[in-house]
């Protein structure tokens, strides 16, 4: 047919389908489930298991449905006697060598081999000879256990690790009669995505080491959730046994994660049930010790302090949910009437608000799906494989499968270099110049590949440096090339924080604050100077995270009264005077807003320890203690208020009903599909032989106690696509679309400054006071008229801007004092009295690795052991000048601190060193003082 | 068995130190082999033969060397290489003696040959002699039933082999004397034939036009095992117990 559609007949039913789709998918959407082992909708077909053989009229032989595209006029019978005979035969063959050790197999009860044997198998085997045996249960990594005897050679794990992850460390070897799945010698299965092979294994051959022998699937309760680590926000199911989270699996959502999740997300749940969790409020006694106390008393202490405090700073962590963010924002800006609130710790130098200059959204205008339709992708940021692993998979897919061109701008080799069309290796801080080159076509060889549709990705890469010029360049590129922008903040809650106004210059919904408050650095500086009466840390651990160890030490050394809301007794908590225990992501309702601003919901599964509570509730109770009753009894009350007061979120519907979302094009398993053939006879249709209400076509419910193959959970994922809130209207065409970015470092006049996009209309309840073309800097200044339907405008209690943080002429905040590298350098001089030949100063370019010493990872035993020891990466030439070579130890110093680190030679810009930010035993922030830090490296 | 490691996200260079098995000349050949193909990964089999020519068999370091050269993981190299029986994963003798034990050869005395070789070499089939010179294996059909009992030494055929013939062949090889196959080819060592297989069609830079071709043993010379003499009835008499 001309419209790309074909009509075919499956089991007597006429179906219209798009050309070139696979028969197995089309049949499934009709409600006809063809058994399969090797086929997986997230990967290419290989047709090796031969389980999906069906009869096609006109074909001499049976055809594998997973490798047969539908054609016009095709007549298919999946339940033909010949096809059923072949399917039964295949299963009998697969079971020849499969040990029937289901009673001790983790997979039993949710095993595709078990299920399909039950449904499509012969019932008994004629095979009586000995089965093949192997050494049992090889631990091929710290996370994955391999039982080769159970393997049915479906290639799924091999294909996943080659095709999807690009880490081909598990293979079928000794191919032939003795084929077995194995890694190379004693090499570990060293992939950040290895856990996915466990989930897609159709038998119990690949097993999760932390979950092994922990539970039977029918003893698990489960709840859909969202990963609490990075900003990609992969949907997950958490599963618990006896009120303890014991497993976590990916939920498929083709808009977000396809079918995958990284190992940090999959195995990083242990912290929830850690013994170290805080379980009751703590108050510091006169004897300087923590004492467990009641909520009432702890709240009294805090509210008593807050009543008299004039100078309040609030730092929130980026692992909080969107509701928490709203509560923090409301507590700060409405109840306490301060804009001194920020959520940026590791990304302290990232001015997300400047992205609003593009379209009014302080965040992404692109979605993850836009990556796949892009012709060119520009990446300016950290290594996504380390920071946003599933985004790396999406980028990889866009480049390798969809043919997008990828331009990587980075001072250091990152994982994307291997698949990039162009790699621009710039100096640290030279990213802005490189991006300008793309904007204005200086480098014609590279700029020539900048094509439409274009997605420009930016994420804050090196904690401790000012990303401002880079953001300006990226925004200018996006504006000039009419590109979409993907802003990649680091953590699960980062975007929600910005959306909800936990930001010194943005109120909820990206409306500019009436006055610019102090950012994280400003708050800590005020604390260090003794100019802060009370510091609230809500899920924030500046001691570990803030990229200026010296400032943090002085801030807490000042003895500022500190209140902490936390999961764990972190190092920051140790400085607190009052501590409230916080509920973790698996213990609460909530939403996370991911980097494409998609809101996805968390459901509670287990009870929090002791009296731990959600941060929004704690904020509400503090406000109540101050006489400001928010009237929130539950999660829905918070959202009712968010919908009413945050214009961008007015239409967010947490039931997810009625959303417009593309359905998954590939439905993994059909039993939950409405059966279009209902009432007619489809003899091998789904659900036959399964307990009613489970696989019979009725939807299942969260927490249902029934074993489910993970594939079946895909149904739930399809019901939970998340939602991307509407954003402010697009800029009118007349607004100079090609106004250049200010040259890096050069002061920009008002005419050249980035402009906020004017509102064409005034959403109810929103601040809409910006004039067209108002330069960003003045928009943040208090001259903007403080109209506010929310009543959040400050009428008093202003402390004015921090003395250290001013809006400069160019609109770029200028920080005085210790921000200059020179100042940092001088402090190091004192620590290194001997001036040896090989001494040199380097720009510090740091970045996080996937497994680090973060509070959550380090409380997760399985992942803690994987974290690498800290090292210093140097350019080969620089190392030669210093007399250092690979594996040597080097002395690294800065901020009055020195450390001995192992040297690695790497592809990094000269004059720069890379040190991972937070690895076991040593934190890089301890050698950072000020912005854009410089460190010294020398031979020990 | 637990494999303790620090996760690198698949950065092979960081995970495994290995010994590059190629010296400069061998590396030049390896580069020449890779240059034959539009995609480097196509060179995996000839490179593994080159490893075998250097190491005597396909060693772990050899597989890592190849993996690193052509941008695959060692696991992928193993997956490809382990399919091919001529790529040896275990230390191998200089000469591989394969005795057919299929139906024709068995009928014509193959097991006498096997027994004689076992005694001569002091090892059972499937093993390598202590001095590392001979590996002795039984084989399924070598496709020369008309020359039964048939053996191969490093894949060169010998027909109508008596136990005495087999022992005499071993004696000659052990003394370093030249042995010619039924086709008149000089029997060469595993390393030699591996090198020839690896470099067939490759050319070192600077050697204009001189593609190496598989020479199939060079000039044929008279052999005790000439194909035109089979069946050699004289051998049948007395030596085969039937």
XYZ file of C-alpha atoms in Angstrom, chain A residues 257-748:
492
model
C 15.179 4.823 29.569
C 13.930 2.439 26.879
C 14.269 -0.760 28.908
C 17.431 -0.046 30.813
C 18.845 1.297 34.014
C 22.432 1.596 35.154
C 23.897 -0.564 37.893
C 23.953 2.308 40.333
C 20.210 2.653 39.995
C 19.579 -1.068 40.017
C 21.787 -2.063 42.926
C 21.806 1.183 44.867
C 18.795 0.499 47.064
C 20.508 -0.942 50.132
C 20.918 2.436 51.688
C 17.175 2.601 52.248
C 17.307 -0.185 54.805
C 20.710 0.740 56.195
C 21.093 0.449 59.947
C 22.696 3.867 59.904
C 19.532 5.689 58.906
C 18.437 8.454 61.206
C 15.254 7.384 62.947
C 14.351 10.137 65.332
C 14.963 13.859 65.773
C 18.190 14.756 67.487
C 19.036 17.839 69.487
C 22.489 18.871 70.564
C 22.714 19.006 74.338
C 24.731 21.342 76.493
C 27.296 18.574 76.746
C 27.704 18.894 72.966
C 26.217 15.507 72.248
C 23.227 14.498 70.200
C 20.209 13.401 72.158
C 17.213 11.691 70.614
C 14.148 13.696 71.269
C 10.540 14.142 70.249
C 9.427 15.938 67.145
C 7.617 18.469 69.267
C 10.693 19.421 71.214
C 12.970 19.505 68.186
C 10.491 21.652 66.297
C 10.172 23.976 69.273
C 13.913 24.468 69.348
C 14.024 25.226 65.629
C 11.015 27.518 65.508
C 12.218 29.312 68.585
C 15.462 30.079 66.826
C 13.787 30.996 63.574
C 11.473 33.496 65.276
C 14.370 35.598 66.392
C 16.685 34.925 63.477
C 17.039 37.732 60.973
C 19.562 36.204 58.680
C 18.585 32.765 57.477
C 20.214 30.604 54.845
C 18.674 27.466 53.389
C 20.531 24.859 51.360
C 18.543 21.970 49.949
C 19.971 18.820 48.456
C 19.267 17.731 44.920
C 17.966 14.302 45.890
C 14.703 15.720 47.201
C 11.448 15.398 45.343
C 9.533 18.102 43.544
C 7.118 18.497 46.483
C 9.994 18.830 48.904
C 11.393 21.473 46.629
C 8.135 23.375 46.635
C 7.962 23.157 50.430
C 11.530 24.377 50.833
C 10.869 27.213 48.431
C 7.690 28.159 50.226
C 9.299 27.942 53.647
C 12.101 30.211 52.520
C 10.380 32.712 50.334
C 6.937 32.919 51.906
C 7.232 31.971 55.558
C 10.764 33.089 56.287
C 10.812 35.814 53.638
C 14.280 35.172 52.390
C 15.650 34.420 48.953
C 18.821 33.049 50.461
C 17.976 29.562 49.337
C 19.753 27.340 46.871
C 20.037 23.712 45.907
C 23.254 23.783 43.946
C 26.120 22.065 45.710
C 28.284 20.070 43.342
C 26.910 22.164 40.533
C 27.341 25.362 42.515
C 28.729 27.242 39.547
C 25.929 26.323 37.164
C 23.650 29.227 36.299
C 20.622 27.252 35.169
C 18.569 30.419 35.188
C 20.398 31.617 32.103
C 18.852 28.833 30.077
C 15.620 30.741 30.574
C 16.970 33.307 28.155
C 16.193 30.860 25.386
C 12.562 30.101 25.987
C 11.611 30.987 29.506
C 12.440 27.561 30.866
C 15.337 27.246 33.256
C 15.929 23.781 31.957
C 15.605 21.660 28.878
C 13.526 22.531 25.889
C 14.532 19.254 24.290
C 13.257 15.868 25.346
C 15.285 12.709 25.337
C 13.349 11.593 22.291
C 14.536 14.705 20.471
C 18.007 13.218 20.606
C 16.887 10.419 18.363
C 15.363 12.659 15.743
C 18.295 15.040 15.817
C 20.641 15.337 12.893
C 23.353 16.806 15.073
C 23.942 16.655 18.798
C 26.425 18.924 20.502
C 27.628 17.733 23.884
C 29.248 20.190 26.254
C 29.589 18.717 29.692
C 30.794 15.909 31.900
C 31.193 12.287 30.926
C 27.578 11.146 30.700
C 28.541 7.532 31.254
C 29.767 8.460 34.714
C 27.166 11.033 35.637
C 24.012 10.263 33.635
C 24.554 6.678 32.452
C 21.249 6.056 30.728
C 21.545 9.363 28.905
C 24.798 7.931 27.575
C 22.831 4.959 26.255
C 20.324 7.284 24.614
C 23.104 9.322 23.025
C 24.827 6.166 21.874
C 21.623 4.930 20.315
C 21.021 8.257 18.604
C 24.466 8.181 17.046
C 24.870 4.517 16.219
C 21.277 3.604 15.370
C 19.753 6.845 14.166
C 22.867 8.247 12.540
C 22.983 11.539 14.375
C 26.241 13.444 14.204
C 27.803 14.036 17.577
C 30.123 16.911 18.358
C 31.831 16.588 21.726
C 33.377 19.617 23.380
C 35.475 18.564 26.336
C 38.870 19.303 27.845
C 39.304 15.629 28.580
C 38.576 12.357 26.869
C 35.113 11.125 27.792
C 33.195 8.023 26.832
C 31.369 9.817 24.015
C 34.627 10.482 22.164
C 34.563 6.933 20.855
C 31.352 7.519 18.913
C 31.703 11.216 18.181
C 31.831 12.668 14.685
C 34.042 15.463 15.948
C 35.852 15.894 19.221
C 36.875 19.415 20.135
C 39.561 19.113 22.781
C 39.576 22.535 24.369
C 41.340 24.008 27.347
C 39.519 23.918 30.635
C 37.235 26.910 30.405
C 37.752 27.035 26.664
C 34.438 25.306 26.039
C 32.734 28.654 25.604
C 35.124 29.641 22.859
C 34.733 26.277 21.171
C 30.949 26.543 21.240
C 31.158 30.077 19.872
C 33.190 28.592 17.059
C 30.273 26.341 16.233
C 27.824 29.207 16.497
C 29.682 31.457 14.145
C 31.223 28.783 11.985
C 34.840 29.582 12.737
C 35.891 25.985 12.497
C 34.286 25.258 9.174
C 35.218 21.585 9.217
C 33.271 21.005 12.388
C 30.635 23.695 12.090
C 29.738 22.269 8.703
C 28.301 19.262 10.491
C 26.034 21.327 12.681
C 22.746 20.441 11.098
C 19.103 20.830 11.780
C 17.413 19.407 13.838
C 20.037 20.241 16.397
C 20.062 19.411 20.075
C 22.612 21.174 22.237
C 23.343 19.395 25.504
C 24.972 21.088 28.404
C 25.633 19.842 31.885
C 27.791 21.308 34.615
C 30.982 19.315 34.434
C 33.612 20.346 36.911
C 32.386 21.197 40.408
C 33.963 24.368 41.570
C 34.179 26.314 38.386
C 31.994 29.022 36.992
C 29.962 27.590 34.141
C 28.501 30.978 33.258
C 30.420 31.715 30.043
C 29.793 28.176 28.836
C 26.074 28.438 29.441
C 25.954 31.742 27.631
C 27.760 30.246 24.649
C 25.531 27.184 24.633
C 22.379 29.272 24.803
C 23.660 31.478 22.005
C 24.364 28.431 19.877
C 20.907 27.036 20.521
C 19.287 30.347 19.713
C 21.275 30.964 16.558
C 20.783 27.540 15.116
C 17.177 27.311 16.252
C 18.177 24.307 18.300
C 16.653 22.601 21.258
C 18.552 22.692 24.503
C 19.030 19.733 26.815
C 20.138 20.939 30.221
C 21.649 18.098 32.209
C 21.803 18.849 35.907
C 23.412 16.120 37.938
C 20.864 14.731 40.384
C 17.378 13.271 40.506
C 15.950 16.301 42.226
C 17.996 19.018 40.570
C 15.451 20.078 37.988
C 12.567 19.936 40.458
C 14.481 22.299 42.689
C 14.823 24.837 39.898
C 11.231 24.385 38.781
C 9.975 24.951 42.299
C 12.131 27.976 42.961
C 14.722 26.621 45.349
C 16.960 29.165 43.779
C 18.126 32.589 44.872
C 16.762 34.364 41.827
C 13.907 32.229 40.532
C 10.535 31.632 42.133
C 8.406 28.597 41.283
C 7.654 28.287 37.595
C 10.800 30.155 36.506
C 9.439 33.507 37.530
C 12.210 35.814 38.659
C 12.396 36.502 42.372
C 11.664 39.982 43.576
C 15.154 40.198 44.921
C 18.205 38.206 44.322
C 19.236 36.145 47.301
C 22.443 34.435 48.202
C 23.398 31.289 46.400
C 25.032 28.362 48.161
C 28.403 30.019 48.148
C 26.921 33.249 49.405
C 25.133 31.478 52.236
C 28.272 29.644 53.280
C 30.288 32.846 53.044
C 27.784 34.595 55.262
C 28.017 31.741 57.733
C 31.802 31.881 57.666
C 31.701 35.626 58.297
C 29.370 35.187 61.240
C 26.631 36.949 59.336
C 24.140 34.112 59.449
C 21.852 33.373 62.387
C 20.602 30.009 61.272
C 21.444 27.575 58.512
C 18.912 25.016 57.317
C 20.318 22.012 55.483
C 17.509 20.049 53.906
C 18.933 16.892 52.440
C 22.152 18.775 51.807
C 25.663 17.750 52.769
C 27.919 20.676 51.912
C 30.887 19.173 53.723
C 30.960 16.339 51.222
C 29.551 18.070 48.183
C 30.351 21.745 48.056
C 33.366 22.398 45.866
C 35.233 24.613 48.275
C 36.447 22.678 51.266
C 38.036 25.700 52.854
C 34.856 27.759 52.785
C 32.788 24.896 54.173
C 35.228 24.415 57.026
C 35.059 28.090 57.895
C 31.276 28.181 57.557
C 30.781 25.342 60.021
C 33.671 26.453 62.155
C 31.809 29.682 62.829
C 29.366 27.815 65.000
C 26.295 28.928 63.076
C 23.141 27.305 64.430
C 22.453 24.526 61.966
C 19.356 22.472 61.367
C 19.670 19.370 59.192
C 17.056 17.194 57.565
C 18.835 14.053 56.465
C 18.757 10.332 55.821
C 22.114 9.640 57.400
C 24.425 11.113 59.993
C 26.579 12.757 57.343
C 29.565 14.928 58.036
C 27.378 17.988 57.744
C 24.926 16.504 60.211
C 27.795 16.211 62.651
C 27.900 20.007 62.706
C 24.162 20.390 63.207
C 22.365 21.465 66.330
C 19.011 19.954 65.464
C 18.532 17.003 63.132
C 15.303 15.723 61.612
C 15.207 12.238 60.084
C 14.076 12.145 56.495
C 12.158 9.461 54.594
C 13.884 7.860 51.616
C 12.516 7.603 48.094
C 11.119 4.103 48.545
C 9.235 5.103 51.674
C 7.147 7.933 50.394
C 4.917 9.321 47.757
C 6.542 11.902 45.630
C 7.650 12.945 42.197
C 10.995 13.495 40.604
C 11.425 15.901 37.724
C 14.048 14.635 35.342
C 16.385 16.503 33.046
C 13.794 16.780 30.312
C 11.432 18.155 32.991
C 9.342 14.985 32.956
C 7.530 14.476 36.237
C 7.306 10.866 37.328
C 5.751 9.480 40.441
C 7.197 7.511 43.339
C 4.974 5.190 45.315
C 5.748 4.228 48.877
C 6.716 0.620 49.483
C 8.253 0.311 52.919
C 7.861 2.257 56.145
C 10.508 4.797 57.053
C 12.663 4.011 60.072
C 11.406 5.334 63.378
C 9.623 8.602 62.972
C 11.386 9.729 59.807
C 9.212 11.899 57.645
C 9.113 13.515 54.227
C 11.029 16.782 53.985
C 7.949 18.642 52.726
C 6.116 17.613 55.848
C 8.985 18.771 58.012
C 8.997 22.131 56.249
C 5.261 22.387 56.729
C 5.573 21.631 60.421
C 8.292 24.238 60.854
C 6.096 26.774 59.103
C 3.188 25.747 61.310
C 5.345 26.291 64.362
C 5.974 29.799 63.097
C 2.271 30.436 62.821
C 1.986 29.870 59.084
C -0.400 26.980 58.599
C -0.096 25.619 55.089
C -2.934 23.186 55.655
C -1.133 20.238 54.112
C -2.231 16.866 55.379
C -0.907 14.728 52.579
C 0.893 14.532 49.320
C -2.150 15.501 47.279
C -2.575 18.719 49.226
C 0.908 19.775 48.184
C 0.102 19.127 44.575
C -3.194 20.916 44.772
C -1.280 23.960 45.874
C 1.471 23.513 43.288
C -1.130 23.324 40.538
C -2.805 26.439 41.839
C 0.311 28.555 42.265
C 2.875 27.344 39.749
C 1.607 28.229 36.292
C 3.850 25.806 34.465
C 2.522 22.962 36.572
C -1.148 23.912 36.487
C -2.056 20.936 34.361
C 0.082 18.241 35.872
C -2.163 15.304 36.573
C -0.727 12.797 38.967
C -3.197 10.096 38.126
C -1.626 10.177 34.668
C -5.065 9.679 33.221
C -5.885 11.340 29.979
C -2.331 12.155 29.147
C -1.233 12.315 25.632
C 1.650 10.001 25.390
C 2.760 7.891 22.545
C 2.181 4.299 23.491
C 5.184 2.080 23.473
C 5.574 1.023 19.918
C 6.601 -2.402 21.061
C 4.475 -4.004 23.683
C 6.545 -6.567 25.329
C 3.871 -8.879 26.439
C 0.270 -8.629 25.542
C -1.818 -10.087 28.304
C -2.821 -6.677 29.548
C -3.753 -5.281 26.215
C -7.421 -4.860 25.632
C -8.157 -7.794 23.408
C -9.581 -6.548 20.120
C -10.524 -10.061 19.277
C -12.596 -10.372 22.397
C -15.574 -12.577 21.898
C -13.993 -14.363 19.045
C -11.965 -17.446 19.320
C -8.231 -16.984 19.461
C -7.168 -20.327 20.662
C -3.606 -19.440 21.612
C -4.329 -15.947 22.759
C -2.796 -14.524 25.849
C -3.836 -15.500 29.273
C -4.979 -18.997 28.505
C -4.005 -21.244 31.348
C -3.093 -18.450 33.717
C -4.852 -17.546 36.921
C -7.738 -15.240 36.383
C -7.018 -11.652 37.187
C -3.345 -12.034 36.629
C -2.457 -12.947 33.114
C -5.970 -13.219 31.903
C -6.135 -9.695 30.639
C -7.114 -7.851 33.784
C -4.694 -5.167 34.890
C -2.762 -5.860 38.016
C -2.312 -3.474 40.838
C 0.677 -2.082 42.576
C 1.912 -4.250 45.367
C 0.041 -7.298 44.231
C 1.480 -10.455 45.646
C 1.862 -12.499 42.571
C 4.942 -13.495 40.639
C 5.294 -11.464 37.529
C 7.852 -11.772 34.839
C 9.506 -8.420 34.711
C 8.307 -8.013 31.191
C 4.752 -7.914 32.429
C 5.532 -4.871 34.469
C 5.977 -2.992 31.272
C 2.248 -2.600 31.287
C 2.450 -0.497 34.352
C 5.190 1.586 32.844
C 2.993 2.349 29.881
C 0.431 3.692 32.265
C 3.033 5.890 33.888
C 4.701 7.851 31.161
C 5.279 10.886 33.330
C 4.426 14.311 32.114
C 6.428 17.246 30.907
C 4.834 20.420 32.217
C 3.928 23.105 29.782
C 6.357 25.942 29.551
C 5.932 29.639 29.118
C 5.007 30.766 25.612
C 7.639 30.796 22.918
C 9.331 34.092 22.197
C 7.737 36.212 19.511
C 9.490 36.131 16.181
C 10.416 39.773 16.392
C 12.772 39.269 19.292
C 16.173 39.448 17.716
C 16.842 35.757 17.296
C 20.525 36.055 16.612
C 21.734 38.343 19.295
C 25.227 37.179 19.993
C 26.428 35.844 23.277
C 28.808 38.066 25.104
C 32.334 37.105 24.305
C 33.763 35.071 27.131
C 35.376 37.264 29.648
C 34.438 40.485 27.910
C 31.978 42.762 29.619
C 28.798 42.803 27.643
